Coordinates of C-alpha atoms and ligand atoms in Angstrom, one line a residue:
Chain L
M1 CA -43.6 -5.2 -18.8
T2 CA -42.4 -2.8 -21.4
G3 CA -40.4 0.0 -20.0
R4 CA -39.7 3.4 -21.4
V5 CA -36.4 4.1 -23.1
I6 CA -35.4 7.7 -22.7
V7 CA -32.3 9.2 -24.3
I8 CA -30.6 12.2 -22.6
T9 CA -28.9 14.3 -25.2
S10 CA -27.7 17.8 -25.9
G11 CA -25.5 18.3 -28.9
K12 CA -23.1 20.6 -27.0
G13 CA -20.7 18.9 -24.6
G14 CA -20.5 19.6 -20.9
V15 CA -24.0 20.9 -20.4
G16 CA -25.1 18.2 -17.9
K17 CA -26.3 15.1 -19.7
T18 CA -24.4 12.7 -17.5
T19 CA -25.3 14.6 -14.3
T20 CA -29.0 14.5 -15.4
S21 CA -28.9 10.8 -16.3
A22 CA -27.4 9.9 -12.9
N23 CA -29.8 12.0 -10.9
I24 CA -33.1 11.1 -12.8
G25 CA -32.1 7.5 -12.7
T26 CA -31.4 7.6 -9.0
A27 CA -34.6 9.5 -8.3
L28 CA -36.8 7.0 -10.3
A29 CA -35.1 4.0 -8.6
K30 CA -35.8 5.6 -5.2
S31 CA -39.5 5.8 -6.0
G32 CA -39.4 2.0 -6.5
Y33 CA -39.0 1.7 -10.3
K34 CA -36.5 -0.6 -11.9
V35 CA -34.0 1.5 -13.8
V36 CA -31.1 0.8 -16.1
L37 CA -28.7 3.5 -17.0
I38 CA -26.6 3.0 -20.2
D39 CA -23.5 5.0 -20.7
T40 CA -22.9 5.3 -24.4
D41 CA -20.0 7.7 -24.2
L42 CA -17.4 5.2 -25.3
G43 CA -13.8 6.2 -24.5
L44 CA -15.0 9.1 -22.3
R45 CA -17.2 7.4 -19.8
N46 CA -18.2 9.3 -16.7
L47 CA -21.5 8.0 -15.5
D48 CA -19.8 5.3 -13.4
L49 CA -17.8 8.0 -11.6
L50 CA -20.9 10.1 -10.8
L51 CA -22.5 7.0 -9.2
G52 CA -19.4 5.9 -7.5
L53 CA -19.4 2.6 -9.2
E54 CA -16.1 2.6 -11.2
N55 CA -14.5 0.0 -8.9
R56 CA -17.3 -2.5 -9.6
I57 CA -17.2 -2.5 -13.4
V58 CA -15.9 -5.8 -14.8
Y59 CA -17.7 -5.9 -18.2
T60 CA -18.8 -3.1 -20.4
I61 CA -21.3 -2.7 -23.2
V62 CA -18.6 -3.6 -25.7
D63 CA -18.1 -6.9 -23.9
V64 CA -21.8 -7.6 -24.2
I65 CA -21.8 -6.8 -27.9
E66 CA -18.6 -8.7 -28.6
E67 CA -20.2 -11.6 -26.6
R68 CA -17.5 -11.9 -23.9
C69 CA -20.3 -11.9 -21.3
K70 CA -24.0 -12.0 -20.9
L71 CA -26.0 -8.8 -20.7
K72 CA -27.0 -9.6 -17.1
Q73 CA -23.3 -10.0 -16.0
A74 CA -22.5 -6.5 -17.3
L75 CA -25.2 -4.8 -15.2
V76 CA -23.6 -3.2 -12.1
K77 CA -26.0 -2.7 -9.2
D78 CA -25.9 0.6 -7.4
K79 CA -24.4 0.6 -4.0
K80 CA -27.5 1.8 -2.2
N81 CA -30.4 0.9 -4.4
P82 CA -30.6 -2.4 -6.2
N83 CA -33.4 -1.1 -8.4
L84 CA -30.8 1.0 -10.2
Q85 CA -28.3 -0.7 -12.5
L86 CA -25.6 0.6 -14.8
L87 CA -24.4 -0.7 -18.1
A88 CA -21.0 1.0 -18.4
A89 CA -19.2 2.2 -21.5
A90 CA -15.8 0.9 -22.4
Q91 CA -13.1 3.3 -21.5
T92 CA -10.4 1.8 -23.8
R93 CA -12.5 1.7 -27.0
D94 CA -13.9 4.3 -29.4
K95 CA -17.4 5.0 -30.8
T96 CA -16.9 2.6 -33.7
A97 CA -17.0 -0.4 -31.4
V98 CA -20.8 -0.2 -31.3
N99 CA -23.4 0.4 -33.9
A100 CA -27.0 1.6 -33.8
E101 CA -28.6 -1.8 -34.3
Q102 CA -26.7 -3.3 -31.5
L103 CA -27.7 -0.6 -29.1
K104 CA -31.3 -0.9 -30.1
E105 CA -31.2 -4.6 -29.5
I106 CA -29.8 -4.0 -26.0
C107 CA -32.5 -1.4 -25.2
D108 CA -35.1 -3.7 -26.5
I109 CA -34.0 -6.5 -24.2
L110 CA -33.6 -4.2 -21.1
K111 CA -37.0 -2.6 -21.4
E112 CA -38.6 -6.0 -21.1
E113 CA -37.4 -6.3 -17.5
N114 CA -37.2 -2.7 -16.4
D115 CA -39.5 0.3 -16.0
F116 CA -37.0 2.8 -17.3
V117 CA -33.9 2.6 -19.6
L118 CA -32.1 5.9 -19.5
V119 CA -29.4 6.4 -22.2
D120 CA -26.7 8.9 -21.5
C121 CA -25.7 10.2 -24.9
P122 CA -22.2 11.6 -25.9
A123 CA -21.8 15.1 -27.2
G124 CA -22.0 15.7 -30.9
I125 CA -24.2 14.5 -33.7
E126 CA -22.1 11.7 -35.1
Q127 CA -22.1 8.0 -34.6
G128 CA -22.3 8.2 -30.8
F129 CA -25.5 10.2 -31.0
Q130 CA -27.0 7.9 -33.7
N131 CA -26.2 4.9 -31.4
A132 CA -27.7 6.5 -28.3
V133 CA -31.0 7.4 -29.9
A134 CA -31.5 4.2 -31.8
G135 CA -33.4 2.3 -29.1
A136 CA -35.2 5.3 -27.5
S137 CA -38.8 6.4 -27.9
E138 CA -38.5 9.5 -25.8
A139 CA -35.8 12.2 -25.5
I140 CA -34.7 14.8 -22.9
V141 CA -32.7 17.6 -24.5
V142 CA -30.4 19.2 -22.0
T143 CA -29.2 22.8 -22.5
T144 CA -27.9 25.7 -20.6
P145 CA -29.2 29.3 -21.1
E146 CA -26.4 30.1 -23.5
M147 CA -26.6 30.9 -27.1
S148 CA -24.2 28.2 -28.2
A149 CA -25.8 25.5 -26.2
I150 CA -29.2 26.5 -27.4
R151 CA -28.1 26.5 -31.0
D152 CA -26.8 23.0 -30.6
A153 CA -30.0 21.9 -28.8
D154 CA -32.0 23.3 -31.7
R155 CA -30.0 21.2 -34.1
I156 CA -30.6 18.1 -32.0
I157 CA -34.3 18.7 -31.7
G158 CA -34.4 19.0 -35.5
L159 CA -32.5 15.7 -35.9
L160 CA -34.8 14.0 -33.3
A161 CA -37.8 15.1 -35.3
T162 CA -36.6 12.9 -38.2
K163 CA -36.7 9.8 -36.0
E164 CA -40.0 8.2 -36.3
E165 CA -39.6 6.1 -33.1
I166 CA -39.1 9.1 -30.9
T167 CA -42.5 10.3 -29.9
S168 CA -41.7 12.8 -27.1
V169 CA -39.0 15.4 -26.9
K170 CA -38.7 17.5 -23.7
L171 CA -36.4 20.3 -22.6
L172 CA -34.3 20.4 -19.4
L173 CA -32.7 23.7 -18.7
N174 CA -29.6 23.4 -16.6
R175 CA -27.4 25.7 -14.6
V176 CA -29.9 28.4 -14.3
R177 CA -28.9 31.4 -12.2
P178 CA -31.9 33.5 -11.2
N179 CA -29.7 36.4 -10.1
L180 CA -28.2 36.7 -13.5
I181 CA -31.6 36.5 -15.1
K182 CA -32.9 39.2 -12.9
S183 CA -30.0 41.5 -13.9
N184 CA -30.7 40.7 -17.5
E185 CA -27.3 39.0 -17.9
M186 CA -28.8 35.5 -18.5
M187 CA -31.5 34.4 -20.8
S188 CA -34.7 33.7 -18.9
V189 CA -36.5 30.4 -18.9
D190 CA -39.2 31.9 -21.1
D191 CA -36.6 33.1 -23.6
V192 CA -35.1 29.6 -24.0
V193 CA -38.5 27.9 -24.2
G194 CA -39.5 30.5 -26.7
I195 CA -36.6 29.7 -29.0
L196 CA -36.7 25.9 -28.8
E197 CA -40.5 25.5 -28.7
I198 CA -40.7 22.2 -26.9
P199 CA -42.3 21.4 -23.5
L200 CA -40.2 22.0 -20.5
I201 CA -39.5 19.1 -18.1
G202 CA -37.2 20.7 -15.6
I203 CA -35.2 23.7 -14.5
I204 CA -32.1 22.9 -12.6
P205 CA -30.3 25.8 -10.8
E206 CA -26.6 26.2 -10.8
D207 CA -25.5 24.5 -7.7
T208 CA -21.9 24.1 -6.4
G209 CA -23.1 21.0 -4.5
I210 CA -23.1 19.2 -7.9
I211 CA -19.3 19.4 -8.0
T212 CA -18.8 17.9 -4.6
S213 CA -21.5 15.3 -5.3
T214 CA -19.7 14.3 -8.5
N215 CA -16.3 14.0 -6.7
K216 CA -17.9 11.9 -4.0
G217 CA -19.7 9.6 -6.5
E218 CA -23.1 10.4 -4.9
P219 CA -25.9 12.0 -7.0
I220 CA -27.3 15.2 -5.6
V221 CA -30.9 13.9 -5.5
N222 CA -29.8 12.0 -2.4
D223 CA -29.2 15.4 -0.7
E224 CA -32.6 16.4 0.8
E225 CA -31.4 20.0 1.2
A226 CA -29.9 20.9 -2.1
M227 CA -31.9 22.9 -4.5
A228 CA -30.6 21.0 -7.5
G229 CA -31.5 17.7 -5.8
K230 CA -35.0 18.9 -5.3
A231 CA -35.3 20.1 -8.9
Y232 CA -34.1 16.7 -10.2
R233 CA -36.7 14.9 -7.9
N234 CA -39.3 17.1 -9.5
V235 CA -38.2 16.1 -13.0
A236 CA -38.5 12.4 -12.0
E237 CA -42.0 13.1 -10.8
R238 CA -42.9 14.8 -14.1
I239 CA -41.6 11.9 -16.0
L240 CA -44.0 9.7 -14.0
G241 CA -46.8 11.9 -15.2
E242 CA -47.4 14.0 -12.1
E243 CA -48.0 17.7 -12.4
V244 CA -45.4 19.4 -10.3
P245 CA -45.0 23.2 -10.3
F246 CA -41.6 24.5 -11.2
L247 CA -39.5 25.5 -8.2
N248 CA -39.3 29.1 -7.3
L249 CA -35.5 29.5 -7.7
D250 CA -35.7 33.0 -6.4
E251 CA -36.3 31.6 -2.9
P252 CA -33.9 33.5 -0.7
R253 CA -31.2 31.2 0.5
G254 CA -28.6 33.2 2.4
I255 CA -28.8 33.5 6.2
I256 CA -29.6 37.2 6.1
A257 CA -32.2 36.7 3.4
K258 CA -33.7 33.8 5.3
L259 CA -33.9 36.0 8.4
K260 CA -35.5 38.8 6.5
S261 CA -38.1 36.5 5.2
A262 CA -38.7 35.0 8.6
I263 CA -39.1 38.4 10.1
S264 CA -41.5 39.5 7.3
K265 CA -43.6 36.4 8.0
L266 CA -43.7 37.2 11.7
K267 CA -44.9 40.6 10.9
V268 CA -47.7 39.2 8.9
K269 CA -48.7 36.9 11.7
V270 CA -48.7 39.8 14.2
Chain V
M1 CA 26.5 23.6 4.7
L2 CA 28.3 20.5 3.4
M3 CA 29.4 18.0 5.9
E4 CA 32.9 16.6 5.9
K5 CA 33.0 12.9 6.0
S6 CA 35.9 10.7 5.3
L7 CA 34.2 7.4 5.4
V8 CA 30.7 6.0 5.6
E9 CA 30.2 2.9 7.5
N10 CA 28.8 0.1 5.5
G11 CA 28.7 2.5 2.7
F12 CA 28.2 2.0 -1.0
I13 CA 28.6 4.6 -3.7
I14 CA 26.1 4.8 -6.5
D15 CA 27.4 7.2 -9.1
L16 CA 24.5 8.2 -11.4
T17 CA 26.2 11.3 -12.9
G18 CA 26.0 9.5 -16.3
A19 CA 22.2 9.8 -16.3
Q20 CA 20.9 12.5 -18.6
N21 CA 17.5 12.9 -17.1
T22 CA 15.3 11.7 -14.3
S23 CA 13.8 8.9 -16.2
Q24 CA 17.2 7.5 -17.1
L25 CA 18.3 7.9 -13.5
I26 CA 15.3 5.9 -12.3
Y27 CA 15.8 3.3 -15.0
E28 CA 19.4 2.8 -13.9
L29 CA 18.5 2.7 -10.2
S30 CA 15.8 0.1 -10.9
S31 CA 18.1 -2.0 -12.9
I32 CA 20.5 -2.4 -10.0
M33 CA 17.8 -3.0 -7.4
E34 CA 18.6 -6.7 -7.6
H35 CA 22.3 -6.1 -7.2
P36 CA 23.0 -8.1 -4.0
Q37 CA 25.8 -5.8 -3.0
V38 CA 23.4 -2.9 -2.5
K39 CA 21.2 -4.6 0.1
G40 CA 21.5 -3.2 3.6
K41 CA 24.0 -0.5 2.6
N42 CA 24.2 3.1 3.3
I43 CA 24.1 4.6 -0.1
C44 CA 26.2 7.6 -1.1
L45 CA 24.4 8.9 -4.1
K46 CA 26.2 10.9 -6.7
L47 CA 23.7 12.8 -8.7
G48 CA 25.9 15.4 -10.4
K49 CA 24.2 18.4 -12.0
L50 CA 20.8 16.9 -12.4
E51 CA 18.1 19.2 -11.0
L52 CA 15.6 17.2 -9.0
K53 CA 12.3 18.3 -7.5
Q54 CA 11.3 17.2 -4.1
S55 CA 8.8 14.7 -5.4
Q56 CA 11.4 13.2 -7.7
L57 CA 13.9 12.9 -5.0
L58 CA 11.3 11.3 -2.8
S59 CA 10.6 8.6 -5.3
I60 CA 14.3 7.9 -5.6
K61 CA 14.5 7.6 -1.9
A62 CA 11.5 5.2 -2.0
L63 CA 13.3 3.1 -4.7
I64 CA 16.4 2.9 -2.6
E65 CA 14.5 2.0 0.5
S66 CA 12.7 -0.7 -1.4
M67 CA 16.1 -2.2 -2.0
D68 CA 16.5 -2.4 1.8
A69 CA 19.1 0.2 1.7
S70 CA 19.2 3.8 2.9
I71 CA 20.6 7.1 1.7
A72 CA 23.7 8.2 3.7
F73 CA 24.0 11.4 1.7
I74 CA 23.6 13.0 -1.6
D75 CA 26.4 14.5 -3.7
T76 CA 25.0 17.1 -6.0
T77 CA 26.0 20.3 -7.7
A78 CA 22.4 21.2 -8.6
E79 CA 20.8 23.9 -6.6
Q80 CA 17.3 22.5 -6.8
T81 CA 18.4 19.0 -5.8
E82 CA 20.2 20.5 -2.9
A83 CA 17.0 22.4 -1.8
S84 CA 14.9 19.2 -2.3
A85 CA 17.3 17.2 -0.2
M86 CA 17.3 19.7 2.6
S87 CA 13.5 19.9 2.8
L88 CA 13.4 16.1 2.9
G89 CA 16.0 15.9 5.6
I90 CA 18.5 14.1 3.4
Q91 CA 22.1 14.9 4.1
L92 CA 24.4 16.6 1.6
S93 CA 28.1 15.8 1.2
T94 CA 30.7 15.0 -1.4
V95 CA 32.2 11.7 -2.3
S96 CA 35.8 12.3 -1.5
Q97 CA 38.8 10.8 -3.2
E98 CA 39.4 8.7 -0.1
M99 CA 35.9 7.4 -0.2
S100 CA 35.9 6.3 -3.8
S101 CA 39.1 4.5 -3.3
S102 CA 38.2 2.7 -0.1
M103 CA 34.5 2.0 -0.6
E104 CA 32.5 -0.2 -2.9
G105 CA 30.4 1.3 -5.6
I106 CA 28.9 1.3 -9.0
N107 CA 28.5 3.9 -11.7
S108 CA 26.2 4.5 -14.7
K109 CA 28.6 2.8 -17.1
E110 CA 29.0 -0.3 -14.9
I111 CA 25.2 -0.4 -14.4
S112 CA 24.6 -0.5 -18.1
E113 CA 27.3 -3.2 -18.5
L114 CA 25.7 -5.1 -15.7
A115 CA 22.3 -4.8 -17.3
A116 CA 23.8 -5.9 -20.6
S117 CA 25.3 -9.0 -19.1
Q118 CA 21.9 -10.0 -17.7
I119 CA 20.0 -9.3 -20.9
K120 CA 20.3 -11.5 -23.8
T121 CA 18.5 -9.5 -26.4
E122 CA 17.3 -5.9 -26.2
E123 CA 14.6 -4.9 -28.6
V124 CA 13.0 -1.7 -29.3
I125 CA 9.3 -2.1 -30.0
I126 CA 7.8 0.4 -32.3
K127 CA 4.1 1.1 -32.6
T128 CA 3.0 2.3 -36.0
E129 CA -0.3 2.9 -37.6
D130 CA -0.8 -0.7 -38.6
G131 CA 0.7 -2.6 -35.7
I132 CA 3.6 -3.1 -33.3
Y133 CA 7.0 -4.3 -34.5
D134 CA 10.3 -4.9 -33.0
N135 CA 13.5 -3.4 -34.5
H136 CA 13.8 -6.5 -36.8
G137 CA 10.4 -5.7 -38.3
E138 CA 8.7 -8.6 -36.7
A139 CA 5.1 -8.1 -35.5
K140 CA 4.8 -8.2 -31.7
T141 CA 2.1 -9.4 -29.5
I142 CA 2.2 -6.5 -27.1
E143 CA -0.5 -4.0 -27.5
I144 CA -1.0 -0.4 -26.5
Q145 CA -4.4 0.8 -27.5
A146 CA -5.3 4.4 -27.3
D147 CA -7.3 6.9 -29.3
T148 CA -4.7 9.5 -28.8
G149 CA -1.1 10.0 -27.7
I150 CA 0.9 7.2 -29.3
Q151 CA 2.4 7.7 -32.6
S152 CA 5.3 5.8 -34.0
G153 CA 6.9 4.9 -30.7
T154 CA 7.1 8.4 -29.2
I155 CA 4.9 10.2 -26.9
A156 CA 5.2 13.9 -26.3
T157 CA 5.9 15.2 -22.8
T158 CA 3.1 14.6 -20.4
E159 CA 2.6 17.8 -18.7
G160 CA 1.2 18.6 -15.3
I161 CA 0.0 15.6 -13.4
D162 CA 3.0 13.3 -13.5
D163 CA 5.4 15.7 -11.9
I164 CA 7.7 12.9 -10.9
Y165 CA 8.6 11.8 -14.4
D166 CA 8.1 15.0 -16.3
E167 CA 11.5 14.9 -17.9
I168 CA 10.5 12.0 -20.1
T169 CA 10.3 13.6 -23.5
T170 CA 10.1 10.5 -25.6
Q171 CA 9.2 7.0 -24.7
E172 CA 10.5 3.8 -25.9
L173 CA 9.2 0.4 -25.2
T174 CA 11.9 -2.1 -24.5
E175 CA 11.5 -5.8 -24.2
V176 CA 14.0 -7.5 -22.1
I177 CA 14.3 -11.3 -22.2
P178 CA 16.2 -12.6 -19.2
S179 CA 18.9 -15.1 -19.7
E180 CA 19.0 -18.3 -17.6
D181 CA 21.0 -16.8 -14.8
Y182 CA 19.0 -13.6 -14.6
N183 CA 18.1 -13.5 -11.0
T184 CA 15.0 -11.6 -9.9
T185 CA 14.1 -13.9 -7.1
D186 CA 14.5 -11.7 -4.1
F187 CA 12.2 -9.0 -5.1
G188 CA 9.4 -11.4 -5.7
S189 CA 9.4 -13.2 -2.4
V190 CA 7.9 -11.1 0.3
A191 CA 8.2 -12.2 3.9
A192 CA 7.3 -9.2 6.0
I193 CA 3.8 -8.5 7.1
E194 CA 3.3 -5.2 8.9
G195 CA 0.6 -5.5 11.4
L196 CA -2.3 -7.9 11.3
L197 CA -4.2 -9.2 8.3
P198 CA -7.1 -6.8 7.5
T199 CA -10.7 -7.6 8.0
E200 CA -13.5 -7.1 5.4
E201 CA -14.3 -3.5 6.6
T202 CA -10.8 -2.3 6.8
S203 CA -9.3 -4.2 3.9
K204 CA -8.2 -2.0 1.1
Y205 CA -9.5 -4.4 -1.6
I206 CA -12.7 -6.4 -1.5
L207 CA -13.3 -9.4 -3.8
L208 CA -16.0 -8.9 -6.4
D209 CA -18.6 -11.7 -6.4
T210 CA -17.9 -12.4 -10.0
G211 CA -16.6 -15.9 -9.2
N212 CA -13.7 -17.1 -11.1
V213 CA -13.6 -15.0 -14.3
L214 CA -11.0 -17.0 -16.2
P215 CA -12.2 -17.5 -19.8
E216 CA -12.9 -21.0 -20.9
G217 CA -9.9 -23.0 -21.9
I218 CA -7.6 -21.2 -19.5
E219 CA -6.5 -23.1 -16.4
E220 CA -5.1 -21.9 -13.2
N221 CA -1.4 -22.4 -12.9
S222 CA 1.5 -21.5 -10.8
A223 CA 4.2 -21.0 -13.4
N224 CA 7.3 -19.1 -12.3
T225 CA 6.7 -15.5 -13.4
E226 CA 10.4 -14.7 -13.0
A227 CA 11.1 -16.9 -16.0
L228 CA 8.9 -14.7 -18.2
P229 CA 10.3 -11.8 -20.3
T230 CA 9.6 -8.3 -19.1
L231 CA 8.3 -5.4 -21.0
Y232 CA 9.6 -2.0 -19.8
I233 CA 7.5 1.0 -20.5
N234 CA 9.0 4.4 -19.9
Q235 CA 5.9 6.6 -19.9
T236 CA 2.8 7.5 -17.9
L237 CA -0.3 5.6 -19.0
R238 CA -3.4 7.8 -19.3
S239 CA -7.1 7.2 -19.1
G240 CA -8.2 5.0 -22.0
Q241 CA -4.7 3.5 -22.7
T242 CA -4.2 -0.2 -22.4
V243 CA -1.0 -2.2 -22.2
S244 CA -1.1 -5.9 -22.5
Y245 CA 1.8 -8.3 -22.7
E246 CA 2.2 -12.0 -22.2
G247 CA 5.1 -11.6 -19.8
N248 CA 5.8 -9.2 -16.9
I249 CA 5.2 -5.5 -17.2
L250 CA 7.3 -2.8 -15.6
I251 CA 6.1 0.8 -15.9
I252 CA 8.4 3.6 -15.0
G253 CA 5.8 6.3 -14.5
D254 CA 2.2 6.4 -13.3
A255 CA -0.8 4.5 -14.5
H256 CA -3.7 7.0 -14.3
P257 CA -7.3 6.0 -13.4
G258 CA -9.0 4.8 -16.5
S259 CA -5.9 3.0 -17.8
E260 CA -5.5 -0.8 -17.9
I261 CA -2.5 -3.0 -17.6
I262 CA -2.8 -6.6 -18.5
A263 CA 0.1 -9.0 -18.0
G264 CA 0.6 -12.7 -18.2
G265 CA 3.0 -12.4 -15.2
D266 CA 3.7 -9.7 -12.7
I267 CA 3.0 -6.0 -12.9
T268 CA 5.3 -3.4 -11.3
V269 CA 4.5 0.3 -11.4
W270 CA 7.3 2.7 -10.3
G271 CA 4.8 5.4 -9.6
I272 CA 1.2 5.7 -8.7
L273 CA -1.1 2.9 -9.9
G274 CA -4.6 4.2 -10.2
G275 CA -6.2 2.3 -13.1
I276 CA -7.0 -1.4 -13.5
A277 CA -4.1 -3.9 -13.2
H278 CA -4.6 -7.5 -14.2
A279 CA -1.6 -9.8 -13.4
G280 CA -1.5 -13.4 -14.4
N281 CA -4.4 -13.0 -16.9
N282 CA -3.6 -16.4 -18.3
G283 CA -4.4 -18.0 -15.0
N284 CA -1.1 -17.6 -13.2
I285 CA -2.2 -17.4 -9.5
T286 CA 1.3 -16.6 -8.3
S287 CA 1.4 -13.3 -10.2
K288 CA 1.7 -10.1 -8.2
V289 CA 1.0 -6.4 -8.6
R290 CA 3.3 -3.9 -7.0
A291 CA 3.5 -0.2 -7.0
L292 CA 5.2 2.6 -5.2
K293 CA 1.6 3.7 -4.5
L294 CA -1.1 1.2 -4.9
N295 CA -4.4 2.9 -5.6
A296 CA -5.7 0.7 -8.4
I297 CA -9.4 1.1 -8.8
Q298 CA -9.5 -2.7 -9.4
L299 CA -6.9 -5.4 -8.9
R300 CA -7.2 -8.6 -10.9
I301 CA -5.0 -11.6 -10.4
A302 CA -5.7 -14.6 -12.5
G303 CA -9.4 -15.2 -12.2
L304 CA -9.9 -13.2 -9.0
Y305 CA -11.2 -9.6 -9.2
A306 CA -11.1 -7.2 -6.3
R307 CA -12.4 -3.6 -6.1
R308 CA -11.0 -0.8 -4.1
N309 CA -12.9 -0.4 -0.8
D310 CA -15.5 2.4 -1.1
T311 CA -14.5 3.6 2.4
L312 CA -11.0 4.2 1.2
N313 CA -10.7 7.9 0.9
V314 CA -8.4 8.3 -2.0
P315 CA -7.9 12.0 -2.6
Y316 CA -9.4 13.3 -5.8
V317 CA -6.0 14.3 -7.0
Q318 CA -3.7 11.5 -6.3
K319 CA -0.4 13.3 -6.3
S320 CA 1.3 12.8 -3.1
N321 CA 4.6 13.1 -1.4
E322 CA 4.3 9.8 0.3
F323 CA 5.3 6.5 -1.3
T324 CA 4.6 3.3 0.6
P325 CA 5.4 0.5 -1.8
E326 CA 2.8 -2.2 -1.6
E327 CA 2.3 -5.6 -3.2
A328 CA -0.9 -7.5 -4.0
L329 CA -1.0 -11.2 -4.3
I330 CA -3.4 -14.1 -3.9
E331 CA -3.5 -15.8 -0.5
N332 CA -6.1 -18.3 0.7
G333 CA -8.3 -17.5 -2.3
K334 CA -8.2 -13.7 -1.6
I335 CA -6.3 -10.8 -2.9
V336 CA -4.2 -9.4 0.0
I337 CA -2.0 -6.4 0.1
Y338 CA 1.4 -6.3 1.8
K339 CA 2.9 -3.0 2.8
K340 CA 6.5 -2.4 2.1
L341 CA 8.5 -4.8 -0.1
R342 CA 11.2 -6.6 1.8
R343 CA 13.6 -9.3 1.0
D344 CA 14.0 -12.4 3.0
Ligands
ATP1 N1 -26.6 22.4 -12.2 C1 -25.3 22.4 -12.2 N2 -24.6 23.3 -11.3 C2 -23.3 23.3 -11.3 N3 -22.5 22.5 -12.0 C3 -23.1 21.7 -12.9 C4 -24.5 21.6 -13.0 N4 -24.8 20.7 -14.0 C5 -23.6 20.2 -14.4 N5 -22.6 20.8 -13.8 C6 -21.2 20.5 -14.0 O1 -20.9 20.7 -15.4 C7 -19.9 19.7 -15.8 C8 -20.4 18.9 -17.0 O2 -21.5 18.1 -16.6 P1 -21.8 16.7 -17.2 O3 -20.6 15.8 -17.2 O4 -23.0 16.1 -16.6 O5 -22.1 17.1 -18.7 P2 -22.2 16.3 -20.0 O6 -23.2 17.0 -20.9 O7 -22.5 14.9 -19.7 O8 -20.8 16.4 -20.6 P3 -20.2 15.6 -21.9 O9 -20.8 16.2 -23.1 O10 -18.7 15.7 -21.8 O11 -20.7 14.1 -21.7 C9 -19.6 18.9 -14.6 O12 -18.4 19.4 -14.1 C10 -20.8 19.1 -13.7 O13 -20.4 19.0 -12.3
MG2 MG1 -21.4 13.0 -20.3

């Protein structure tokens, strides 16, 4: 088996790379695929927290590289789904503890035994970025509908284009707020895609549930109700090659709005 | 408001008016915690003009209670300390002439003399760009790694989170080598178990199935950790910072989640322990981890690793007004936690 190695990157910090990695990884594992998530944000690791796995980490990627343990020993199984494993970043080291060749080697080994290897990239375009993309053949660029994030995403897309190994670059637009788009206060999805000119793989709405899910160490894809969870499940399906229409984020969600729509449906029936 | 008291039964006066700030005060208190005269006493605590917040006073109370003593009253001239004491239900009074002449006691000066008599050499350890040295310029084996925060032996005030020790403006690392007669025995030996031993589901820590993680060439041993030198660290450890030392480590401050403490012997945190603590990393299975609040994400003793139970609901912000000193040690091949430190 040769699995797919996908790097999740953005340029700008804090736009949702780690949230995206945790959620897509969990969704793919739930569909029965073997997935390894690699946290390459050395010194500022977060992925373990989002998955609620911090207390299980004994070895990190640096221990693997410095040969203090075998790669297998460093893989932490998810609490719920043994198909999902995490290779954690070291918290007490900095980016220089790892180089691109070493990361590529790890990806190459992991893809032999897994369907997906998802690499959570640190912010920036320096060593950490170079390391994270080294073993990947696909990339998901995460951005929010903000000028600064889009500018950085554009820069990243340009850099990715110079990497021969990377054959697919897709866009994930995060923290979208339909209300703001409607009132012309936020760039629309079309605007962003128009600027960046790469295919869209997902639109994730702004969802306060993400904050609680982060604090609980439970990715939001596990929440059947949440809009963002649904959107991430759709991204996973698109990665698997299925054609899934983009969610209608305008869907009324408040109680009154729901009532109104229920009433309007009734009227139609009558 | 003030109560008149001529004498306190079974009383003992601790006069800390010589302490300049909270960290010094806690340092002095912790250096007399082994003082046999303090045990079981009603402490009359002279705090002078030092302003203490409620949380600070609470940690002082916890320290005194961990010495198996209690606070009879507090003698203070500081408004904030007075308010803190009242909200904690601690009595206020003054140490009268009569009391000081008829009761036993100790003051800051005597504490430092006492400490000096127990300590053979006191060294200041300085971290510079290219290594760690003692004040004689010799390279040391201790190591604090961090990307940020530590420069040439001083750390700027840590703001916000560590309310309790926020008066620490500079830190110094002091290594204390005990002399032969230095006696720390009582603190180490714990006899009291409160309640029954926990089961798997309710236990606070669960062993990881890593097996024995001791590196090759290192053997299990039961060396006396009290004979080891102790490294005092007067600062809060933040995420990403590591302290490692071949002897015991005493931290006066918190150890935030994401930090790591690795000691050849025991680890004691006078504050909230939230990171990883590895005691007896050279195979010493008698090593212990203690903290005023034990929330370590992982506890490691010798080759045994345990994770905090997922069901344990540790509040996202760990700040708390409650301190229940706990101690972790190996028993029957497991890491068990004892509530409340108590002497024999
Ligand atoms: N769709 C969303 N709705 C609401 N909050 C979100 C959403 N996506 C991400 N966030 C929040 O944004 C913050 C940053 O997310 P995350 O850590 O995933 O970003 P990152 O790109 O990995 O950051 P870094 O560059 O620091 O690694 C988090 O607090 C997260 O909870
Ligand atoms: Mg991140």
